[in-house]
XYZ file of C-alpha atoms in Angstrom:
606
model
C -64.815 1.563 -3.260
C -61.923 1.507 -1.026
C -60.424 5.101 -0.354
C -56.582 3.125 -1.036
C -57.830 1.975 -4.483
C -59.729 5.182 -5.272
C -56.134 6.790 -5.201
C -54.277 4.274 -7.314
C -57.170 4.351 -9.966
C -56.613 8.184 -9.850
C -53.089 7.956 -10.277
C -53.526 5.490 -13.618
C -56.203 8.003 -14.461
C -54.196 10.883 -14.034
C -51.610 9.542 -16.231
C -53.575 8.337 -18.859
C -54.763 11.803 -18.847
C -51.412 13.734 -19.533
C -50.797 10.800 -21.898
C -54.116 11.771 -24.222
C -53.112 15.225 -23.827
C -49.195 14.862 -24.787
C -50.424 12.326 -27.731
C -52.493 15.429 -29.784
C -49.167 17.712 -29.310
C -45.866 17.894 -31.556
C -42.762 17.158 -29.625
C -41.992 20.915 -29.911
C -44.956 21.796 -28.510
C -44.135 19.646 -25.000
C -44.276 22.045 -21.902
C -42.055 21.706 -18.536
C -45.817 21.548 -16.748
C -46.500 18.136 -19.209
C -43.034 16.308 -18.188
C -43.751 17.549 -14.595
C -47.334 16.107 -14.981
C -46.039 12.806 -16.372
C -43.158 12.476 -13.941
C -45.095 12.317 -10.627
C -48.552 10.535 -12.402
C -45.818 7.871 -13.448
C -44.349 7.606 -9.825
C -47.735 7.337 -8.209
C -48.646 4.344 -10.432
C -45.295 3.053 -9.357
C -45.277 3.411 -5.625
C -48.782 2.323 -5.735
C -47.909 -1.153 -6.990
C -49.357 -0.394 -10.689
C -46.467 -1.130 -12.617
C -48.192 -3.279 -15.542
C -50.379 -0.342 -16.290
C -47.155 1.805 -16.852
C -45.334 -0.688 -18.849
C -48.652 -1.013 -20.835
C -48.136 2.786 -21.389
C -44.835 2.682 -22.183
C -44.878 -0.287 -24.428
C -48.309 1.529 -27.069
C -46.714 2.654 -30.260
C -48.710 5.610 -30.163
C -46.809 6.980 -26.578
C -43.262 6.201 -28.602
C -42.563 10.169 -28.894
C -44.070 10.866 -25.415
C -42.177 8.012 -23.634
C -38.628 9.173 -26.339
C -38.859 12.678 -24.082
C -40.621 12.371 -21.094
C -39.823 8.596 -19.872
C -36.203 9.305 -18.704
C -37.713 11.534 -15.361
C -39.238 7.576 -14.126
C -35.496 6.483 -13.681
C -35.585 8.085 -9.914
C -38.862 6.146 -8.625
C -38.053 3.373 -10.522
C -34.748 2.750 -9.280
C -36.306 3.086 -5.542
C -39.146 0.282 -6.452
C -36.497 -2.023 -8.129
C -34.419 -1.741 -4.822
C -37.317 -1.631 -2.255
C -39.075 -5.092 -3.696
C -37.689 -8.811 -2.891
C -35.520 -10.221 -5.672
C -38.637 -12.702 -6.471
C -40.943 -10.747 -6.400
C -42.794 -10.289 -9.623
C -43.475 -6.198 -9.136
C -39.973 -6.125 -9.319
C -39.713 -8.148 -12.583
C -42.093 -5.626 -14.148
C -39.989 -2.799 -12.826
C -37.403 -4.072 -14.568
C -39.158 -4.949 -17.845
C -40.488 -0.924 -17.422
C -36.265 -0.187 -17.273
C -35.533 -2.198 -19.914
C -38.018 -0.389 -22.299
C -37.159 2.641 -21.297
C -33.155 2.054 -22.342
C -34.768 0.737 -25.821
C -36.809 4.159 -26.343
C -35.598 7.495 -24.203
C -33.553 10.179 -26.052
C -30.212 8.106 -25.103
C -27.999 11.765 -23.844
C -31.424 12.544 -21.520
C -31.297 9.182 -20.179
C -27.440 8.692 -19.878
C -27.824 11.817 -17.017
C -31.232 10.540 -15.320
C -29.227 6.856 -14.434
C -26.245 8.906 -13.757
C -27.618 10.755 -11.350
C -29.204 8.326 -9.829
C -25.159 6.794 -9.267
C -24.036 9.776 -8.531
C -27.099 10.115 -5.469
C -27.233 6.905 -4.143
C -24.761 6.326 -0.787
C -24.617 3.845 1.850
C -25.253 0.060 1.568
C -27.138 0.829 -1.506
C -24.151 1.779 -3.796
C -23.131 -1.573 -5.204
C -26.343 -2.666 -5.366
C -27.669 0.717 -7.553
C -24.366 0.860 -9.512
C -25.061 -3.132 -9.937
C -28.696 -2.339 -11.381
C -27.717 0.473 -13.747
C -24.881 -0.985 -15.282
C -26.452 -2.917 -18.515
C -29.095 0.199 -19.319
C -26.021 3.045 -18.811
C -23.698 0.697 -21.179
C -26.564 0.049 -23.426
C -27.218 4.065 -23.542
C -23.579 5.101 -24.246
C -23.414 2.682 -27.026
C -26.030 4.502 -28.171
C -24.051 7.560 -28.206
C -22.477 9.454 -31.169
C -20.830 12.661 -30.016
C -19.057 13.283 -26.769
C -18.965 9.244 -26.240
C -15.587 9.558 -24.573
C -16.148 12.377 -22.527
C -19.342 10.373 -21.423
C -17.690 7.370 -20.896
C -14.891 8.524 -18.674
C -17.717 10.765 -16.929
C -19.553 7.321 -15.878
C -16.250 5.379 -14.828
C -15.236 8.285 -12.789
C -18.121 8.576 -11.111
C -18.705 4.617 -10.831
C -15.310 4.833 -9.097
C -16.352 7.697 -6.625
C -18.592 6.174 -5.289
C -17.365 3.153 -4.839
C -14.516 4.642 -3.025
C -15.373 5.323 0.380
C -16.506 1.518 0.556
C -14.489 -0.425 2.776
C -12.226 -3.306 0.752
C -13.087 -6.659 2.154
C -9.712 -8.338 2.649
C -9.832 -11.419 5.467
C -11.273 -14.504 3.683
C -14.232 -14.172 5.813
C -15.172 -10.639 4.381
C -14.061 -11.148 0.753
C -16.425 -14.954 1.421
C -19.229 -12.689 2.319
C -18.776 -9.786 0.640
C -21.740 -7.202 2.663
C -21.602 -4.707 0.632
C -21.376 -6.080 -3.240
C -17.857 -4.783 -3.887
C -16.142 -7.890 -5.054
C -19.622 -8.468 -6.948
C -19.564 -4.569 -8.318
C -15.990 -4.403 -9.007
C -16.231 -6.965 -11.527
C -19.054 -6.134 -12.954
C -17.770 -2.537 -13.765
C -15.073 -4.356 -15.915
C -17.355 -6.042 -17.555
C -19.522 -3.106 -18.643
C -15.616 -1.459 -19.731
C -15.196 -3.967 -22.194
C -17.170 -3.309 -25.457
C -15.325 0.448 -25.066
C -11.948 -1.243 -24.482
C -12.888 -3.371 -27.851
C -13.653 -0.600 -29.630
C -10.321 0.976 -29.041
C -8.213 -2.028 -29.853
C -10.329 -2.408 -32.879
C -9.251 1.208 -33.908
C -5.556 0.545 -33.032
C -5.648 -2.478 -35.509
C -7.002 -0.529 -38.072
C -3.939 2.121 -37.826
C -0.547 2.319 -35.508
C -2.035 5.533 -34.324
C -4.879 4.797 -32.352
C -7.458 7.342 -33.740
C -9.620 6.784 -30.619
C -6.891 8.283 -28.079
C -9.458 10.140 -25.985
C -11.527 7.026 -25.444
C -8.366 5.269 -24.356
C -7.273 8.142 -22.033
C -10.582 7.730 -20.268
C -10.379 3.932 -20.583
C -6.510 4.490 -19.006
C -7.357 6.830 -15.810
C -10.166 4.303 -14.907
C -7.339 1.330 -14.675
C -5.251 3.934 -12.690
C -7.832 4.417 -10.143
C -8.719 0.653 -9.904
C -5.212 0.113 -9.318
C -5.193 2.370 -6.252
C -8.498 1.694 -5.367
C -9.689 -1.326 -4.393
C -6.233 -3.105 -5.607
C -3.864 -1.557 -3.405
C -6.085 -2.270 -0.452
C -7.115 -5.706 -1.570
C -5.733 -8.839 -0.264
C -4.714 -10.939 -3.796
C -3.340 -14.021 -2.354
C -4.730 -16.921 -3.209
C -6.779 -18.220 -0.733
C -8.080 -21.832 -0.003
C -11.394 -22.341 -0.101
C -12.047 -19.620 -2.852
C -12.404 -21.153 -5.960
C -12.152 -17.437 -7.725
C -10.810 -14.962 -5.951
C -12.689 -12.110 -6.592
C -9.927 -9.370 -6.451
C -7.752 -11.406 -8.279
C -9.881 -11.760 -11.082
C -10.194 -8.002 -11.142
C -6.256 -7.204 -11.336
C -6.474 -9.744 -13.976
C -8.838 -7.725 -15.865
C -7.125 -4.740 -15.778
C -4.315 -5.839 -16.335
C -5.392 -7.223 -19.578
C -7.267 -4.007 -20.401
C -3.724 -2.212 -19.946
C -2.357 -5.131 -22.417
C -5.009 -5.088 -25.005
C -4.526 -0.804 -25.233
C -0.951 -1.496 -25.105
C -0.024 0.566 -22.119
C 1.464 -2.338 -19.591
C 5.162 -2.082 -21.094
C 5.439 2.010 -20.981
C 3.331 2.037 -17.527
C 5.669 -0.387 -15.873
C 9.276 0.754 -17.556
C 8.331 4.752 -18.637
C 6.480 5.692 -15.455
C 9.218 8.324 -14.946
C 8.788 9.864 -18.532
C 5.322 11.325 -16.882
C 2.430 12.372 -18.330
C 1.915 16.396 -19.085
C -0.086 17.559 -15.944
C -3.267 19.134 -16.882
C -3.308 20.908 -13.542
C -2.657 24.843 -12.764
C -3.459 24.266 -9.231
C -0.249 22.589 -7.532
C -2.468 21.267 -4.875
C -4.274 19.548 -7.062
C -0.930 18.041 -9.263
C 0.420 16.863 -6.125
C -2.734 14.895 -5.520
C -2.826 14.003 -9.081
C 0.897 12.426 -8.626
C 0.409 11.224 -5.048
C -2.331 9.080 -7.050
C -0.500 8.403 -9.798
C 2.506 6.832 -7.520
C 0.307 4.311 -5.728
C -1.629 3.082 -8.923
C 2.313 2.125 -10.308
C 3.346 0.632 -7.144
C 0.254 -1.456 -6.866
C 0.691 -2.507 -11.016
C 4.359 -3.354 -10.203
C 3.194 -5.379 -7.505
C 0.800 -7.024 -9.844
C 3.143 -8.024 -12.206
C 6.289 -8.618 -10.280
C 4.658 -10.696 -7.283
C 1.441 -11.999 -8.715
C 2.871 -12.019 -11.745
C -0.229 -10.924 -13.656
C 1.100 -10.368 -17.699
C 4.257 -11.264 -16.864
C 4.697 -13.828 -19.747
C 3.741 -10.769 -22.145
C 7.047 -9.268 -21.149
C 10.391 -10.053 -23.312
C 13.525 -11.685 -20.665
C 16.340 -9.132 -21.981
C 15.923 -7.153 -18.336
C 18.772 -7.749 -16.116
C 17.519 -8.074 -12.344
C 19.251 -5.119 -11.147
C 17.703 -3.153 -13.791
C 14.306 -4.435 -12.586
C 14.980 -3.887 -8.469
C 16.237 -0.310 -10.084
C 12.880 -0.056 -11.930
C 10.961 -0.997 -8.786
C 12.793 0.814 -5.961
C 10.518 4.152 -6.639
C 7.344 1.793 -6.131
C 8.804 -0.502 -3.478
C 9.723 3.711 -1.405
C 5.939 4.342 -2.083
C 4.162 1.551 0.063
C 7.037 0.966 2.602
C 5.961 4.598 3.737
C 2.394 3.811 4.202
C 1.648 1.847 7.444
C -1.353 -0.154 6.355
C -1.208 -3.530 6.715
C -1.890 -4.521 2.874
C 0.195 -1.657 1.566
C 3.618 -2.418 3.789
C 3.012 -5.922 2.944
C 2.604 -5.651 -0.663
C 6.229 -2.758 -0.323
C 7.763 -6.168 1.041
C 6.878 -8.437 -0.956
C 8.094 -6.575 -4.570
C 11.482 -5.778 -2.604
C 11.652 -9.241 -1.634
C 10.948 -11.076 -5.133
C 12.864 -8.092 -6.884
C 15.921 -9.078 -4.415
C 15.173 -12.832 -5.110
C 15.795 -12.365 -8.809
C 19.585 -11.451 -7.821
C 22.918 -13.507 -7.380
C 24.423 -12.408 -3.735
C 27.125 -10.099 -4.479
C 26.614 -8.989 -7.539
C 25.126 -5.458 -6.933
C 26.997 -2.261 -7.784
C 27.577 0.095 -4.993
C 27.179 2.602 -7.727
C 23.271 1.794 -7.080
C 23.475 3.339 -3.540
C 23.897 6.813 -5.149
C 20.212 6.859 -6.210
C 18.052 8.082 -3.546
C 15.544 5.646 -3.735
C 18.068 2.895 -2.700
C 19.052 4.911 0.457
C 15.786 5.854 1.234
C 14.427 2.651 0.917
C 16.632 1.096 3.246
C 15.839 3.801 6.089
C 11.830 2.767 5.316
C 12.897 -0.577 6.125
C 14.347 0.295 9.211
C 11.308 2.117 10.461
C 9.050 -0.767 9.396
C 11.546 -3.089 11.714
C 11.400 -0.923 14.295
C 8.266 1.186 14.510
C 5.832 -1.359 12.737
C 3.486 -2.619 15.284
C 2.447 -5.942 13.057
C 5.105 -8.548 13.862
C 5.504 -10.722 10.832
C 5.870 -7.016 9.267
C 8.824 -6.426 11.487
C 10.295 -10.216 11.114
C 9.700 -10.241 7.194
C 11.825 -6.624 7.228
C 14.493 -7.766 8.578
C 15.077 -10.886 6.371
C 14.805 -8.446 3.652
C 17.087 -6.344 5.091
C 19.684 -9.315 5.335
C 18.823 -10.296 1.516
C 19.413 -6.439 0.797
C 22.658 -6.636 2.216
C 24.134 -9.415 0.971
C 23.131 -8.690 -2.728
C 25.562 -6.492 -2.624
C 29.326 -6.394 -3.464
C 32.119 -5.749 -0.929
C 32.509 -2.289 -1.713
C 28.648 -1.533 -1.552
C 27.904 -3.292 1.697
C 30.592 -1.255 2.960
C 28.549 2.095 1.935
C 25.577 0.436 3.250
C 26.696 -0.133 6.686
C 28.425 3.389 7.065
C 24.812 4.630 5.899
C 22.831 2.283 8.078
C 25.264 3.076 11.404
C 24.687 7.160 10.656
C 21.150 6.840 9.771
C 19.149 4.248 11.830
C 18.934 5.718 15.132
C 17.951 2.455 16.667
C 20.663 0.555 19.522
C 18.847 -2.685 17.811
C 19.746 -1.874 14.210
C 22.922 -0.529 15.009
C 24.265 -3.998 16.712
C 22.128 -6.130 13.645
C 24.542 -4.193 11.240
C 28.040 -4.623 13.376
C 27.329 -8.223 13.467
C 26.950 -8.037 9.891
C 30.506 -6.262 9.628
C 32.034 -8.561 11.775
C 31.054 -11.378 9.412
C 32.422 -9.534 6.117
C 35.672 -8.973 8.561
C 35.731 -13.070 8.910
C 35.597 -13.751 5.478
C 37.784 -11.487 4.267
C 40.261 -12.844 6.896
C 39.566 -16.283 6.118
C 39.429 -15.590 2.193
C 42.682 -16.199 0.216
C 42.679 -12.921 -1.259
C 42.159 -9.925 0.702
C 39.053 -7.684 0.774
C 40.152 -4.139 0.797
C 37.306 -3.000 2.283
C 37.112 -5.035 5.505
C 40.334 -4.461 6.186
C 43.214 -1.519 6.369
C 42.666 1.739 6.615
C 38.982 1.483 5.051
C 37.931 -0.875 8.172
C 39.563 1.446 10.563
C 37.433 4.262 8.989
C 34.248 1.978 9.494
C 35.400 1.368 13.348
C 35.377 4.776 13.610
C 31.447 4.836 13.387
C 31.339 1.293 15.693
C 33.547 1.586 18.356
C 32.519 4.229 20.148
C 29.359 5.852 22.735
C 27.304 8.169 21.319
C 27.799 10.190 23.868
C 30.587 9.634 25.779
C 30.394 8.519 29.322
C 27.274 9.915 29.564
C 25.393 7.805 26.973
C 22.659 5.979 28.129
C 24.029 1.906 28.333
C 20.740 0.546 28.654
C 19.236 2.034 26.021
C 22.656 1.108 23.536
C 23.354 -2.256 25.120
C 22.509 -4.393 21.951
C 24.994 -2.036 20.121
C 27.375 -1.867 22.735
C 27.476 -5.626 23.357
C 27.671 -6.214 19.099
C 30.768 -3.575 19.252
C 32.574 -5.591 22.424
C 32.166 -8.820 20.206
C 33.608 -7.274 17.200
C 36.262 -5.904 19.040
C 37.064 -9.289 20.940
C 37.022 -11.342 17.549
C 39.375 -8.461 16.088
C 41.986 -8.987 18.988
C 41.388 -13.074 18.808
C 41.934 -13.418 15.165
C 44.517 -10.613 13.996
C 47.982 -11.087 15.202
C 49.633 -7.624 16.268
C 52.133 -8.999 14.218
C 49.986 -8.840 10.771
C 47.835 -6.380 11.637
C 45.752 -6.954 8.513
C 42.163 -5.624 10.240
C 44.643 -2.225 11.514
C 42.919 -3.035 14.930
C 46.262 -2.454 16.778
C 47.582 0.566 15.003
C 43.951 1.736 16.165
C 44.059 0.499 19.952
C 45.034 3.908 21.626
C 42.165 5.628 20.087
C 39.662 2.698 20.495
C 40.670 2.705 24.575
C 40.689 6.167 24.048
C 36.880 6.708 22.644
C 35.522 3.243 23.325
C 36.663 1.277 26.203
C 37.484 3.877 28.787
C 34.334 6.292 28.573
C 32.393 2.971 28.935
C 33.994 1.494 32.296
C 32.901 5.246 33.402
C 29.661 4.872 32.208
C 29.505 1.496 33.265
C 30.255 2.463 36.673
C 27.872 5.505 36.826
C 25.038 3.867 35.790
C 25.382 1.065 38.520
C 25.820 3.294 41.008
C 22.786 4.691 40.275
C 20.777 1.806 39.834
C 21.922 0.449 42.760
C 20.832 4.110 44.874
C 17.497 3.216 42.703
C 17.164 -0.095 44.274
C 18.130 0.744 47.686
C 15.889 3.576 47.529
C 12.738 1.612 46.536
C 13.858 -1.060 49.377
C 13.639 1.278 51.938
C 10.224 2.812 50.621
C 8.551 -0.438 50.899
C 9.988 -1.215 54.448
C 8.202 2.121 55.239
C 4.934 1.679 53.414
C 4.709 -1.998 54.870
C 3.174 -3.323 51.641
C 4.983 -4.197 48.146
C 1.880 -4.226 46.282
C 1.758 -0.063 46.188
C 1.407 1.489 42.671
C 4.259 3.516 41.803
C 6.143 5.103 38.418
C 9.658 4.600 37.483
C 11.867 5.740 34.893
C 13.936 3.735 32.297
C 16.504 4.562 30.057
C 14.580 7.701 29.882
C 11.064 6.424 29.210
C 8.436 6.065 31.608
C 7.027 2.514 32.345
C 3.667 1.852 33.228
C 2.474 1.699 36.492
C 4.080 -1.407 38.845
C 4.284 -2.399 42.146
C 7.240 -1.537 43.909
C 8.328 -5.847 43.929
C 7.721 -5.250 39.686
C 9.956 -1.955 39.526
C 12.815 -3.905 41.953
C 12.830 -6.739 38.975
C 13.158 -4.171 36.194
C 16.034 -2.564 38.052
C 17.728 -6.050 38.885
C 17.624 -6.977 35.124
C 19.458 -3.359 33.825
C 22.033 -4.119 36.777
C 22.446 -7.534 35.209
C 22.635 -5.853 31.694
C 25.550 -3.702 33.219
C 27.018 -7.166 34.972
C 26.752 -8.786 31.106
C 28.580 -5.444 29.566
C 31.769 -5.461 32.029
C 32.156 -9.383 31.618
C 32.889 -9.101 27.760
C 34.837 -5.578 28.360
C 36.793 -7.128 31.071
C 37.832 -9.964 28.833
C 38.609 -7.709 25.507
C 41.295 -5.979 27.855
C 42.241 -9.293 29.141
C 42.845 -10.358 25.618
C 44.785 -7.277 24.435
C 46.743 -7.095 27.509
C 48.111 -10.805 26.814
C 48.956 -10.429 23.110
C 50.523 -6.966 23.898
C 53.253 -8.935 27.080
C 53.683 -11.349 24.155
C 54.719 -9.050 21.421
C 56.670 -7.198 23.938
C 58.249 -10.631 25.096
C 59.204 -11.666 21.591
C 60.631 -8.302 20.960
C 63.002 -8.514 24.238
């Protein structure tokens, strides 16, 4: 006989022999040598390919007790087999049928931590596919269940959830298409095995306005938090074309339905700031615990406000500025994250939240909550420092849309925030342009706008017609602000007479020459100078070295530029000179301008 089958008729052997043994014993009587015995005889019939002789084991009435106490320690090299055969092939099919019997007839608590552990060890590409397997049997075994069944059920989504995780979330169509891993797959599968617990809380709720079951439906709650944060925040839920079912989406539509059905959508969304009593006594740990909290609401508002999952649950008595009020805390949380599916999801609440809104019909009262000035300074960060450009476009529309929601009075605190806050020559000129159009209309408007005009404009010049630093402020680096403030100030002179003086421009002209235009023809004329030496000096360099295509360094408006050939850095230095050329044009004309309408007013006056 062949020494492999010798072995595997050993192994049968060898369990039919701690079988015979076990079947003469009460269960009190069972030793940790018998289940030690009948855990690696089982495993060697296994591995061997003798699965049918198990499940015959398994399957006698007389092995019922045996298999009741013992069977849960095959769950390990079972699970192994199950993954290690082909899906067609028929060892598998028995390995499954051995699974299945073993849900049917194991003490159900033993059994509920043998396939947990097995979760709870697998890693790798074999997580969705394990978690996947176990699913049915561990829902099966918790139904089963009569004390702790909450505990035990939150125990299993939690750990379901761990280890799922550290799994990258498919998000191009591609990926989600071919899902490698199993998430999309696993992640709806998961809700699935949820549902008969989720039933059997509503069920309890119907029977009395105070749900009895209120541990169940905590558990049943944290696991829709952490879906929410994880894989939902991450996911891409547009829908894409070409995907009949979207995967993710059908996932936030399960949970959100869970969170409807348990009748937690309404306080989540609208009573996130009456928070939940921390459990923690570690404030490490309640940080993390509200750091997690904060992106699960974002990523639910998100939900509902842009995909508009359960929105048609919700009654239409909120006004929209209650709503953008509501969201502004969620819409703070993603703009600070700088991952491409979290900014993008920040934008897109701000931007339907904002969409809601008639232009200029939003308080300035709602710029004294922090979230709406912080918000805005996220915004500028994403315009300026995000290196995704739709990101950057898309946050400056909003920006606009943010603006103009607004009433007079609150664009006014807006811009005096924006000018003192943003730090950025770019954002700076965006939001002088922006005052110079408020200017025109209120100029153009029969009635007057106090706040774009008088002695509140004046205060707003102030912050725009001036140099940061004097003479000494770096024109290259501020030209898009300094050109914006010239433009404003030309428009100013153009459109209000001396004689109505309804801006307050001329009552203001010493100290605008005074601050503005005089420290800048000094700076102007410094900094050509200097680029001129520059150019001169990098002239005479080449002439020396008798080639233009030498590497060198050069220096811009303070920031070092990568390495160019001298011909390269000549161009750069042209193009600030013609920057500077650009700058004294319009500041040349603005005196022009208020030269001739002072002679005039003088004239008229003689």
């Amino acid at each position: 006989m062949p020494e492999g089958q010798t072995q595997t008729i050993m192994a049968v052997d060898e369990l039919q022999a701690i079988i015979q043994r076990c079947q003469i014993l009460e269960e009190a009587d069972f030793r940790g040598e018998d289940y030690n015995l009948f855990q690696v005889a089982g495993q060697k019939c296994l591995e061997d390919g003798y699965a049918a002789q198990l499940l015959e084991v398994i399957q006698n009435v007389k092995n019922k007790v045996i298999i009741k106490n013992m069977g849960w320690n095959l769950i390990s090299p079972l699970v192994r087999c199950i993954l290690a055969y082909k899906q067609e092939d028929e060892k598998r099919e028995l390995c499954l049928k051995i699974l299945d019997q073993l849900v049917q007839l194991c003490n159900p608590k033993e059994l509920f931590l043998g396939l947990l552990e097995q979760i709870e060890q697998t890693s790798g590409e074999q997580v969705c596919q394990t978690i996947m397997l176990l699913l049915q049997p561990l829902q099966t075994v918790l139904l089963k269940l009569q004390n702790k069944k909450a505990y035990s059920v939150g125990l299993s989504l939690a750990m379901i959830m761990n280890q799922l995780t550290p799994l990258p979330v498919p998000y191009t169509k591609q990926q989600i298409q071919e899902d490698k891993l199993g998430l999309c797959q696993c992640c709806n599968a998961v809700v699935d095995f949820a549902k008969p617990f989720v039933n059997e809380v509503v069920k309890n709720m119907e029977k009395s306005s105070e749900c009895n079951d209120t541990e169940l439906k905590e558990e049943l709650l944290k696991f829709c938090m952490k879906s929410l944060k994880y894989p939902l925040l991450t996911a891409q839920l547009e829908e894409l074309e070409g995907i009949e079912e979207h995967p993710f989406r059908r996932f936030a539509a399960e949970i959100i339905d869970i969170l409807l059905d348990m009748r937690e959508l309404m306080p989540l969304v609208f009573l996130h700031h009456k928070s939940r009593r921390s459990l923690w006594e570690n404030q490490e740990f309640e940080d993390i615990e509200r750091k997690n909290s904060a992106d699960s609401l974002a990523c639910l508002s998100y939900l509902v406000f842009v995909q508009h999952f359960g929105i048609n649950c919700f009654p239409m008595v909120f006004s929209s500025s209650y709503l953008l009020q509501c969201n502004m805390a969620h819409i703070e949380v993603l703009l600070k994250r700088t991952e491409e599916s979290m900014l993008s999801k920040g934008l897109d609440l701000f931007e339907s939240c904002l969409l809601r809104m008639e232009d200029n019909g939003l308080l300035h009262q709602y710029l004294e909550f922090r979230e709406f000035i912080n918000v805005s300074q996220d915004l500028v960060k994403v315009m300026t420092l995000c290196p995704i450009e739709h990101l950057r476009k898309k946050s400056l529309n909003i920006l606009q849309l943010f603006i103009d929601k607004f009433e007079a009075e609150g664009k006014y605190t807006l811009f005096r925030c924006l000018l003192k806050t943003s730090n950025h020559a770019g954002v700076e000129g965006y939001v002088i342009k922006n005052i110079k159009d408020q200017i025109h209309l209120s100029l153009t408007k029969a009635h007057d706008n106090v706040w774009f005009t008088g002695h509140h404009l004046i205060s707003l010049l102030d912050l725009v017609l001036l140099l940061p630093e004097g003479a000494e402020t770096d024109l290259l680096q501020y030209s898009d602000r300094i050109m914006a403030s010239l433009n404003l100030l030309r428009y100013l002179v153009i459109k209000d007479c001396e004689s109505d003086n309804q801006t307050g421009v001329w009552t203001a002209l010493a100290k605008i020459e005074e601050n503005f235009l005089k420290p800048l023809h000094v700076g102007l004329n410094m900094s050509k100078a200097h680029y001129e030496a520059e150019i001169k000096n990098k002239k005479e360099n080449r002439k020396e070295a008798h080639s233009s295509n030498t590497i060198c360094s050069l220096t811009v408006s303070g920031e070092k530029m990568p390495p160019m050939t001298t011909e390269m850095q000549l161009q750069v230095l042209h193009s600030a000179l013609f920057t500077f050329d650009l700058i004294e044009s319009v500041l040349a004309r603005v005196e022009e301008l208020i030269e001739v309408k002072v002679k005039a007013v003088m004239d008229e006056n003689i």
